[in-house]
XYZ file of C-alpha atoms in Angstrom:
696
model
C 38.144 41.668 -37.938
C 34.568 42.680 -37.012
C 33.604 42.930 -33.350
C 31.678 40.023 -31.879
C 28.716 40.656 -29.598
C 27.071 38.347 -27.070
C 23.449 39.293 -26.344
C 21.868 37.582 -23.318
C 18.092 37.358 -22.833
C 15.970 35.226 -20.463
C 14.164 32.725 -22.664
C 15.019 30.571 -25.705
C 11.900 31.817 -27.540
C 13.017 35.410 -27.075
C 16.566 34.502 -28.122
C 15.282 32.810 -31.280
C 13.173 35.818 -32.286
C 15.911 38.388 -31.596
C 18.561 36.223 -33.281
C 16.673 36.529 -36.571
C 16.782 40.334 -36.393
C 20.549 40.660 -35.828
C 23.512 39.959 -38.091
C 26.080 37.163 -37.958
C 28.352 39.043 -35.576
C 25.698 38.763 -32.835
C 25.294 35.613 -30.749
C 22.005 35.576 -28.824
C 21.702 33.208 -25.867
C 19.195 32.657 -23.067
C 20.022 32.637 -19.353
C 16.798 30.679 -18.705
C 15.603 33.328 -16.265
C 17.431 34.033 -13.013
C 20.884 32.502 -12.572
C 21.472 33.580 -8.949
C 19.090 33.747 -6.000
C 18.854 33.424 -2.242
C 19.288 29.798 -1.083
C 16.104 27.753 -0.660
C 17.356 25.895 2.412
C 18.030 28.943 4.612
C 17.051 32.581 5.127
C 20.054 33.793 3.134
C 19.904 37.312 4.601
C 22.269 38.613 7.271
C 19.920 40.642 9.451
C 22.818 41.624 11.750
C 24.903 43.183 8.959
C 22.768 45.571 6.931
C 20.623 42.777 5.434
C 23.434 41.567 3.239
C 21.995 38.902 0.896
C 23.776 35.612 0.320
C 23.357 34.773 -3.351
C 24.125 31.359 -4.776
C 23.956 29.923 -8.274
C 20.549 28.334 -8.794
C 20.693 24.541 -8.888
C 20.733 23.274 -12.470
C 22.062 26.534 -13.937
C 25.687 25.345 -13.959
C 25.725 24.198 -17.620
C 23.967 27.400 -18.733
C 26.528 29.555 -16.915
C 29.431 27.506 -18.276
C 28.228 28.094 -21.831
C 27.682 31.806 -21.210
C 31.152 32.177 -19.667
C 32.699 30.384 -22.640
C 30.893 32.630 -25.116
C 31.687 35.726 -23.020
C 35.450 35.045 -23.324
C 35.176 35.030 -27.115
C 33.002 38.152 -27.330
C 34.335 41.669 -27.651
C 31.262 43.052 -25.967
C 28.445 41.651 -23.811
C 24.942 43.133 -23.949
C 22.439 42.178 -21.268
C 18.898 42.276 -22.703
C 16.615 40.923 -19.972
C 13.061 42.257 -19.731
C 12.662 46.039 -19.245
C 11.590 45.951 -15.600
C 13.138 45.730 -12.124
C 13.380 41.961 -12.281
C 15.089 42.168 -15.680
C 17.501 44.752 -14.283
C 18.317 42.407 -11.388
C 18.879 39.448 -13.739
C 21.259 41.626 -15.781
C 23.106 42.679 -12.611
C 23.554 39.080 -11.485
C 24.798 38.076 -14.960
C 27.252 40.988 -14.953
C 28.725 39.784 -11.640
C 29.012 36.174 -12.784
C 30.488 37.025 -16.206
C 32.911 39.690 -14.973
C 31.143 42.594 -16.693
C 31.570 46.037 -15.114
C 28.051 47.202 -14.185
C 29.106 50.775 -15.038
C 29.838 49.806 -18.629
C 27.260 50.430 -21.349
C 26.197 46.814 -21.193
C 22.426 47.031 -20.656
C 19.877 47.263 -23.458
C 16.099 47.216 -23.060
C 13.164 47.270 -25.457
C 9.405 47.374 -24.951
C 8.601 45.185 -27.946
C 10.420 42.426 -29.813
C 10.474 43.820 -33.324
C 13.486 44.436 -35.556
C 13.112 48.220 -35.236
C 12.882 48.109 -31.428
C 15.812 45.701 -30.971
C 18.188 47.442 -33.399
C 17.181 50.782 -31.871
C 18.017 49.482 -28.386
C 21.523 48.498 -29.514
C 22.214 52.189 -30.136
C 21.004 53.151 -26.655
C 23.009 50.857 -24.398
C 23.454 52.142 -20.841
C 24.980 51.085 -17.515
C 22.944 48.863 -15.197
C 20.514 50.957 -13.149
C 21.426 50.117 -9.549
C 18.363 51.902 -8.158
C 16.144 49.441 -10.020
C 18.332 46.555 -8.887
C 18.129 47.690 -5.258
C 14.337 48.023 -5.453
C 14.137 44.429 -6.690
C 16.634 43.261 -4.052
C 14.628 44.994 -1.332
C 11.398 43.316 -2.488
C 13.070 39.908 -2.656
C 14.648 40.270 0.792
C 11.460 41.719 2.295
C 9.426 38.778 0.993
C 12.113 36.374 2.233
C 12.057 37.936 5.732
C 8.277 37.535 5.903
C 7.960 34.157 4.220
C 10.939 32.408 5.839
C 9.920 33.553 9.325
C 6.127 33.307 9.189
C 5.937 30.015 7.280
C 7.997 28.015 9.843
C 5.863 29.574 12.592
C 2.742 28.194 10.868
C 4.441 24.797 10.475
C 5.219 24.659 14.199
C 1.831 25.857 15.379
C -0.562 24.402 12.802
C 0.799 21.954 10.216
C 3.621 21.532 7.718
C 3.361 22.751 4.153
C 1.778 26.130 4.906
C 3.143 29.433 3.688
C 2.643 33.114 4.384
C 3.684 36.130 2.371
C 3.149 39.876 2.363
C 0.646 40.171 -0.488
C -0.460 36.519 -0.454
C -1.655 36.703 3.160
C -3.505 39.961 2.529
C -5.267 38.379 -0.467
C -6.389 35.434 1.691
C -7.657 37.904 4.302
C -9.767 39.649 1.656
C -11.320 36.312 0.653
C -12.024 35.361 4.290
C -13.399 38.788 5.230
C -15.745 38.708 2.243
C -17.006 35.251 3.255
C -17.743 36.514 6.760
C -19.633 39.470 5.290
C -21.732 37.017 3.291
C -22.370 34.804 6.357
C -23.433 37.816 8.443
C -25.616 39.292 5.716
C -29.345 39.505 6.462
C -31.400 39.932 3.260
C -34.027 42.666 3.235
C -37.227 42.434 1.245
C -38.194 45.169 -1.203
C -40.631 45.511 -4.093
C -40.634 47.246 -7.461
C -43.564 48.158 -9.683
C -43.189 48.417 -13.445
C -45.842 49.949 -15.653
C -46.351 48.621 -19.194
C -47.551 51.698 -21.067
C -48.407 52.649 -24.638
C -49.304 55.928 -26.383
C -51.623 54.165 -28.819
C -50.947 50.690 -30.127
C -49.653 47.687 -28.256
C -46.651 47.439 -30.578
C -45.422 50.758 -29.127
C -45.562 49.549 -25.540
C -42.679 50.375 -23.225
C -41.701 49.947 -19.573
C -41.619 52.654 -16.916
C -40.485 52.204 -13.309
C -42.421 53.647 -10.368
C -39.902 55.897 -8.584
C -41.662 58.619 -6.523
C -44.729 59.363 -4.415
C -45.610 62.960 -3.487
C -42.297 64.070 -4.979
C -40.199 61.844 -2.710
C -38.244 58.695 -3.550
C -40.477 55.676 -3.070
C -39.299 52.580 -1.218
C -41.632 49.579 -0.993
C -40.637 47.048 1.670
C -43.574 44.638 1.870
C -46.192 42.971 -0.310
C -49.013 44.809 1.543
C -47.488 48.197 0.605
C -47.196 47.069 -3.002
C -50.829 45.917 -3.118
C -52.035 49.203 -1.592
C -50.214 51.196 -4.296
C -51.639 48.986 -7.047
C -55.151 49.587 -5.698
C -54.588 53.366 -5.610
C -53.386 53.332 -9.230
C -56.324 51.275 -10.566
C -58.245 54.193 -12.023
C -55.271 56.539 -12.541
C -54.757 58.604 -15.679
C -51.191 58.365 -17.007
C -49.775 61.494 -18.587
C -46.351 62.486 -19.910
C -45.209 65.280 -17.553
C -41.664 65.953 -18.788
C -39.337 64.764 -21.536
C -35.600 65.329 -20.996
C -33.345 64.926 -24.021
C -29.578 64.943 -23.644
C -26.583 64.032 -25.700
C -23.594 62.533 -23.961
C -20.209 61.377 -25.121
C -18.919 57.998 -24.067
C -15.136 57.944 -23.933
C -13.304 54.741 -24.927
C -11.814 52.497 -22.268
C -8.046 52.926 -21.767
C -5.639 50.444 -23.368
C -4.839 47.360 -21.325
C -2.298 47.121 -18.524
C -1.312 43.851 -16.836
C -4.088 43.820 -14.275
C -6.855 44.902 -16.669
C -5.625 42.342 -19.219
C -6.032 39.616 -16.594
C -9.459 40.954 -15.628
C -10.723 41.253 -19.210
C -9.401 37.830 -20.187
C -11.089 36.319 -17.122
C -14.433 37.957 -17.858
C -14.469 37.651 -21.650
C -12.402 34.540 -22.359
C -12.706 32.747 -18.992
C -8.889 32.531 -18.759
C -7.161 32.245 -15.387
C -4.556 34.911 -14.608
C -1.826 32.310 -15.037
C -3.101 31.219 -18.454
C -3.468 34.819 -19.596
C 0.135 35.653 -18.710
C 1.475 32.452 -20.270
C -0.226 33.157 -23.617
C 0.615 36.867 -23.478
C 4.277 35.936 -22.963
C 4.155 33.833 -26.137
C 2.689 36.734 -28.110
C 5.338 39.077 -26.691
C 8.322 36.803 -27.317
C 7.461 36.088 -30.924
C 5.294 34.065 -33.294
C 6.200 32.891 -36.807
C 3.644 34.588 -39.068
C 4.744 33.156 -42.401
C 6.278 35.657 -44.822
C 6.579 38.194 -42.024
C 8.897 35.821 -40.140
C 9.028 35.521 -36.365
C 8.021 38.713 -34.610
C 6.708 39.834 -31.243
C 3.017 40.620 -31.723
C 2.434 42.683 -28.568
C 4.466 45.019 -26.384
C 5.846 44.164 -22.950
C 3.162 42.562 -20.790
C 4.144 43.635 -17.255
C 3.112 47.244 -17.040
C 0.891 49.511 -14.951
C 0.827 52.466 -17.351
C -1.831 53.426 -19.919
C 0.672 55.593 -21.796
C 1.026 54.978 -25.557
C 4.069 55.977 -27.631
C 3.469 58.906 -30.002
C 4.493 56.826 -33.023
C 1.958 54.118 -32.117
C -0.776 56.749 -31.662
C -0.044 58.250 -35.088
C -0.040 54.824 -36.711
C -3.360 53.980 -35.065
C -4.891 57.269 -36.255
C -3.847 56.568 -39.853
C -5.283 53.048 -39.620
C -8.588 54.251 -38.132
C -9.081 56.951 -40.802
C -8.297 54.467 -43.561
C -10.608 51.820 -42.080
C -13.621 53.922 -40.949
C -13.080 57.550 -41.966
C -11.916 60.816 -40.342
C -14.921 61.069 -38.008
C -13.742 57.970 -36.150
C -10.394 59.491 -35.126
C -10.357 62.026 -32.241
C -8.947 65.499 -32.865
C -6.107 64.724 -30.490
C -5.158 61.416 -28.807
C -6.870 60.594 -25.518
C -4.956 60.733 -22.262
C -6.042 58.285 -19.601
C -5.770 58.683 -15.849
C -3.033 56.539 -14.354
C -3.820 54.431 -11.312
C -2.401 55.469 -7.958
C 1.229 54.406 -7.563
C 1.766 53.530 -11.242
C 5.473 53.268 -12.051
C 4.901 54.314 -15.693
C 8.061 52.472 -16.719
C 6.521 51.076 -19.920
C 3.751 51.662 -22.367
C 0.369 50.000 -22.088
C -0.032 46.579 -23.695
C -0.713 47.049 -27.406
C -0.063 45.304 -30.729
C 3.419 46.027 -32.066
C 1.751 46.931 -35.361
C -1.854 48.088 -35.599
C -1.777 47.022 -39.257
C -1.429 43.390 -38.175
C -5.144 42.678 -37.811
C -6.135 39.547 -35.885
C -7.991 38.097 -38.874
C -4.879 38.482 -41.061
C -2.715 36.257 -38.855
C -5.338 33.923 -37.430
C -3.947 30.904 -39.304
C -0.582 31.258 -37.518
C -1.999 31.406 -34.001
C -3.484 28.808 -31.710
C -7.114 29.342 -30.749
C -6.190 30.864 -27.373
C -3.387 33.006 -28.848
C -5.807 34.387 -31.414
C -8.499 35.183 -28.849
C -6.075 37.011 -26.551
C -4.408 38.899 -29.412
C -7.827 39.946 -30.715
C -8.751 41.199 -27.221
C -5.553 43.288 -26.987
C -5.809 44.590 -30.580
C -9.467 45.601 -30.233
C -8.904 47.329 -26.906
C -5.921 49.305 -28.220
C -7.597 50.415 -31.450
C -10.783 51.359 -29.572
C -8.728 53.409 -27.074
C -7.448 55.554 -29.969
C -10.871 56.132 -31.580
C -13.432 58.905 -31.240
C -15.988 58.856 -28.456
C -19.423 57.384 -29.059
C -22.269 59.899 -29.006
C -25.445 58.749 -27.254
C -28.850 60.435 -27.466
C -30.526 59.811 -24.121
C -34.196 60.270 -23.383
C -35.802 60.381 -19.928
C -39.584 60.497 -19.738
C -41.390 61.349 -16.482
C -44.972 60.070 -16.327
C -47.445 61.201 -13.707
C -50.301 59.092 -12.337
C -52.189 60.685 -9.448
C -49.522 61.538 -6.843
C -47.079 58.959 -8.258
C -44.250 59.371 -10.745
C -43.001 56.772 -13.200
C -39.769 57.113 -15.139
C -38.750 55.566 -18.489
C -35.261 55.794 -19.976
C -34.205 55.286 -23.550
C -31.048 55.797 -25.542
C -29.948 55.580 -29.131
C -26.517 55.711 -30.679
C -26.171 58.982 -32.593
C -22.578 58.174 -33.575
C -20.946 54.815 -32.730
C -17.329 55.987 -32.527
C -15.184 53.329 -30.857
C -18.245 51.114 -30.315
C -18.162 50.180 -33.981
C -15.488 47.634 -33.092
C -18.058 45.738 -31.036
C -21.248 46.809 -32.774
C -22.935 43.419 -32.703
C -22.439 43.130 -28.933
C -22.307 46.609 -27.467
C -24.685 48.654 -29.605
C -27.633 46.365 -28.873
C -26.964 46.781 -25.160
C -26.876 50.557 -25.513
C -29.992 50.976 -27.637
C -33.216 51.136 -25.640
C -35.839 52.673 -27.874
C -38.912 54.571 -26.671
C -41.864 55.479 -28.917
C -42.451 59.070 -30.024
C -43.960 60.917 -27.048
C -44.960 64.525 -26.330
C -45.387 66.386 -23.055
C -49.003 66.441 -21.867
C -49.839 63.282 -23.824
C -52.067 60.703 -22.138
C -50.929 57.084 -22.084
C -52.747 53.807 -21.693
C -51.590 51.471 -18.917
C -51.673 47.911 -20.199
C -50.586 46.424 -16.874
C -48.774 47.074 -13.616
C -46.263 44.395 -12.678
C -45.158 44.141 -9.034
C -42.003 42.166 -8.310
C -40.500 40.988 -5.034
C -36.759 41.359 -4.512
C -34.270 40.724 -1.755
C -31.039 42.610 -1.169
C -28.048 40.485 -2.094
C -24.832 39.931 -0.122
C -21.562 41.118 -1.647
C -20.252 38.707 -4.269
C -17.350 36.399 -3.533
C -14.097 37.279 -5.234
C -13.167 35.907 -8.637
C -9.584 36.078 -9.899
C -10.507 39.241 -11.809
C -12.205 41.039 -8.896
C -9.440 40.045 -6.455
C -6.769 41.419 -8.794
C -8.836 44.568 -9.249
C -9.107 45.325 -5.517
C -5.388 44.659 -4.958
C -4.471 46.915 -7.870
C -6.856 49.707 -6.862
C -5.259 49.774 -3.409
C -1.699 49.800 -4.721
C -0.876 46.337 -3.398
C 1.356 43.973 -5.341
C 2.744 44.538 -8.802
C 1.782 43.327 -12.307
C 4.110 40.334 -12.212
C 2.918 39.149 -8.771
C -0.839 38.678 -9.195
C -0.880 35.374 -11.090
C 1.635 33.580 -8.755
C -0.225 34.830 -5.660
C -3.544 33.437 -6.883
C -1.894 30.098 -7.658
C -0.298 29.876 -4.202
C -3.575 30.617 -2.385
C -5.124 27.541 -3.970
C -2.042 25.297 -3.772
C -1.739 25.871 -0.018
C -5.392 25.027 0.514
C -6.405 28.464 1.820
C -9.237 28.783 -0.690
C -10.933 26.736 -3.360
C -12.620 27.888 -6.540
C -16.212 26.981 -7.340
C -17.789 28.364 -10.500
C -14.887 30.846 -10.707
C -15.507 32.194 -7.162
C -13.043 31.854 -4.267
C -14.360 30.143 -1.136
C -12.031 30.157 1.899
C -11.306 26.885 3.644
C -11.226 26.276 7.383
C -7.437 26.394 7.094
C -7.627 29.782 5.359
C -9.743 31.208 8.201
C -7.416 29.715 10.806
C -4.248 31.180 9.285
C -5.825 34.600 8.690
C -7.159 34.818 12.255
C -3.764 33.898 13.678
C -1.937 36.458 11.526
C -4.539 39.128 12.336
C -3.904 38.709 16.047
C -0.103 38.813 15.979
C 0.853 40.418 12.643
C -1.937 42.917 12.044
C 0.208 45.191 9.850
C 1.111 42.329 7.499
C -2.605 41.924 6.754
C -3.326 45.656 6.596
C -4.067 47.078 3.139
C -2.659 50.519 3.867
C 0.543 49.159 5.427
C 1.184 46.834 2.478
C 0.462 49.586 -0.067
C 2.870 51.895 1.797
C 5.594 49.246 1.512
C 5.010 49.175 -2.268
C 5.324 52.962 -2.342
C 8.647 52.754 -0.488
C 9.943 50.189 -2.983
C 8.965 52.606 -5.765
C 10.993 55.336 -4.049
C 14.016 53.044 -3.890
C 13.656 52.482 -7.657
C 14.036 56.210 -8.354
C 16.823 56.758 -5.818
C 14.699 58.582 -3.221
C 15.096 56.029 -0.396
C 17.877 53.766 0.840
C 16.898 50.108 0.641
C 18.803 49.140 3.793
C 16.862 51.720 5.797
C 13.496 50.508 4.447
C 14.311 46.929 5.462
C 15.556 47.996 8.897
C 12.400 49.987 9.656
C 10.268 46.992 8.704
C 12.308 44.288 10.413
C 12.723 45.845 13.865
C 9.000 45.695 14.815
C 8.423 42.530 12.755
C 11.051 40.550 14.672
C 9.386 41.561 17.964
C 5.951 40.453 16.706
C 7.522 37.168 15.657
C 9.097 36.574 19.067
C 5.833 37.351 20.870
C 3.797 35.063 18.573
C 6.220 32.167 19.029
C 5.955 32.458 22.822
C 2.175 32.912 23.081
C 0.701 30.674 20.390
C 0.201 27.092 21.453
C 0.012 24.171 19.044
C -3.223 24.344 17.070
C -4.826 21.050 16.145
C -6.923 20.855 12.988
C -9.319 17.997 13.490
C -10.174 15.942 10.452
C -13.859 15.958 9.531
C -15.297 12.493 10.114
C -17.695 11.046 7.507
C -20.190 8.176 7.326
C -18.014 6.462 4.726
C -16.578 3.202 6.099
C -13.054 2.077 5.262
C -13.484 -1.243 3.477
C -10.071 -2.408 4.703
C -10.362 -1.863 8.472
C -13.916 -0.688 9.202
C -13.081 2.782 10.596
C -15.073 5.892 9.645
C -13.049 7.684 6.971
C -12.088 11.346 7.402
C -11.711 14.227 4.956
C -8.148 15.337 4.289
C -6.688 17.876 1.897
C -4.023 17.097 -0.655
C -2.349 18.733 -3.614
C -5.410 18.251 -5.818
C -8.053 19.074 -3.215
C -9.986 17.095 -0.607
C -10.013 13.298 -0.429
C -11.160 10.543 1.931
C -8.537 8.811 4.050
C -8.550 6.178 6.744
C -7.736 7.672 10.191
C -5.783 4.493 10.951
C -2.711 5.753 9.061
C 0.042 4.482 9.000
C -1.378 1.020 9.825
C -4.103 1.508 7.182
C -3.232 3.631 4.153
C -6.581 3.387 2.380
C -7.715 6.525 0.501
C -10.599 7.297 -1.838
C -11.648 10.332 -3.855
C -14.185 12.596 -2.159
C -17.070 12.699 -4.591
C -19.450 15.631 -4.731
C -22.786 14.421 -6.101
C -24.480 16.750 -8.600
C -28.003 15.472 -7.923
C -28.593 13.924 -11.366
C -28.502 10.332 -12.599
C -26.070 8.996 -15.177
C -27.696 9.280 -18.636
C -26.241 5.988 -19.897
C -28.838 3.214 -20.334
C -28.879 0.555 -17.595
C -26.383 2.519 -15.432
C -27.410 3.065 -11.807
C -24.679 5.594 -11.065
C -25.024 9.301 -10.301
C -23.015 12.187 -11.687
C -20.224 13.465 -9.427
C -17.786 16.346 -9.681
C -14.156 15.397 -10.281
C -10.933 17.279 -10.937
C -8.161 16.840 -13.491
C -4.538 16.880 -12.315
C -4.442 20.561 -13.252
C -7.444 21.263 -11.012
C -10.068 21.721 -13.732
C -13.555 20.473 -12.854
C -15.300 17.825 -14.921
C -18.304 15.596 -14.278
C -18.436 11.824 -14.489
C -20.318 8.747 -13.368
C -19.831 7.529 -9.789
C -19.569 3.967 -11.166
C -16.265 4.684 -12.940
C -14.416 2.646 -14.231
C -17.428 0.401 -14.909
C -19.114 3.438 -16.556
C -16.975 5.856 -18.578
C -19.477 8.743 -18.963
C -17.849 12.210 -18.617
C -18.712 15.795 -19.539
C -16.977 19.151 -19.059
C -20.328 20.935 -18.729
C -21.915 21.491 -15.318
C -25.226 19.583 -14.858
C -28.348 21.484 -13.812
C -31.329 20.091 -11.933
C -33.576 20.042 -14.958
C -34.576 17.235 -17.292
C -34.658 17.354 -21.067
C -38.323 17.326 -22.201
C -37.345 15.341 -25.286
C -35.331 12.440 -23.901
C -35.470 12.790 -20.080
C -31.677 13.113 -19.681
C -30.346 16.044 -17.615
C -29.470 19.475 -19.015
C -26.045 21.170 -18.777
C -24.837 24.783 -18.806
C -23.309 25.724 -22.165
C -21.814 29.164 -21.641
C -24.118 32.097 -22.251
C -25.614 34.232 -24.944
C -26.717 37.845 -24.676
C -30.184 36.759 -23.635
C -28.869 34.611 -20.774
C -27.334 31.219 -20.007
C -28.053 28.383 -22.375
C -29.091 24.943 -21.169
C -28.578 22.009 -23.552
C -29.282 18.319 -23.315
C -26.232 16.378 -22.149
C -26.790 13.768 -24.875
C -24.996 14.819 -28.060
C -27.584 13.074 -30.230
C -30.355 15.229 -28.703
C -30.632 18.808 -30.028
C -32.783 20.272 -27.238
C -31.715 23.755 -26.091
C -33.335 26.483 -23.997
C -32.498 29.884 -22.548
C -32.181 29.712 -18.763
C -34.328 31.921 -16.587
C -32.609 35.262 -16.000
C -33.674 35.308 -12.383
């Protein structure tokens, strides 16, 4: 009788895909993620006895475990196939304990992609559970529990219930708050630029040149009077080409995507949140039915910090590139990309499982968002394996009296990897200058002065926040999306036009933690903790020792904070809105879905109303006297509707702008952007008015 195998993965989708690859003697079941964890109702860590964790079966997992135990009894061999990372190793370890599998047995299989070749190959390379990886995950879980389950109750006692604090989460909130304070303290400085519109002969050959030097030194113009003086001095100047510098430079492709850069690119290009990006990427990884090809994982494992690509995938990409565009588009040898500091390099970069599976070929089998994300990943991978682009650059120095103007131009000598985005990227790269020769005189058509002001640093978006955390070695690929979600859920920051704005509560919590738990909010300290966890994963540090060295000072900080911090009252902001039930002035409170108006007479008066942010435009519906206000869906997405709802049902997803349509007098809305700038369209569907917004 043939041996029977039980293969356990985390998710039903993954089980379904893998089940189709394996024969009848394999039963593939899902554990539905973790089956054991620390208890929610208590710390669950014995700090007096070597930080021994107390694991319990997760509520609701009883039926799943019963089925797995039943199947395990009938199987000759159990293979644990959770994801190929520390968390997957920990899930496998917990399953081994609960199912009576010896962790030293060859019971663990792992694969970087869910394809038939990868899965069947993994079956031949079973290994024991890697306890170093398990201990690294245990240490992280216990460390986060020690911080969260001690700091959060402190915040509840001193400020208000429902707050939370965490190692990386609190640091992220600090970054948002510190940036806001930088912006508030910023004093703009005036400066001016002067651009010359020049031509060698005809107006059609005109080009721009920036004024950059006076008497051989860099020129800085701080006031209008200085600008006007320079313009007067240049009135009768003769413009002559002094020097022409021609260079050729190679532009190397961007590296393939890792988890953080995937989240950043999807945010910038597709406007996806980190959470949405990871959800869709998980679907592409676990498997999609693509018709005759069956169900197959379309991309490799999505939680990775390495830009490494498997040799076989590089060779396949090279063959594809030569076939598609010719030999010149493939580099002589594959590129190697610099790894970020602290990269674990446990997995490849994120790439398509088959470069031959072009996005356009499988578009009909994917949802709109799946297609867009797959196309992003496919394009980035293929481009990363292509030849560099070759740019011809031209710098022209133009003298006028004792002043120097500079004009830059560039043309694409060879597109290389840019051919994948030729309609978008090549136009941005090409800045043509007319044919010029040294010593040639030019005609100045006009000199254009322009006033500028220095700008404060930009607030963080999801993408830029992830980038700064990653660059400093803080957090790990799987942690970024949950952290960003928690920051908003706890009311520490809100998002407006994709930018994080800290709340009063966010400032309050950060200031308190800064005073008593400075190391918890220190970038270097947090990054060093990540480095220690990495050392545990490769057997270079003992996890008990790492926890002990952290907890000894932390427990003292905690004791001091509890003694010294008094109860902090957050006063509700009073408004001019009157409660129609009892006549009190309503106050602003914060709930799960943001701010709302509430009667301060609670519990006697329980009246609440939505807090409406007026957009400064009138409702476009005839005979309606309402104004447009900003609202939120239950998922937190902004939309815009009439203040007279439900009497008026007007709504739009597009943000109104303070500009009227010249055709019908309704207001205009932002409709994404084109290369030339944002597009404003009339809010009325029956009106076709459209304009390009001012770039300034």
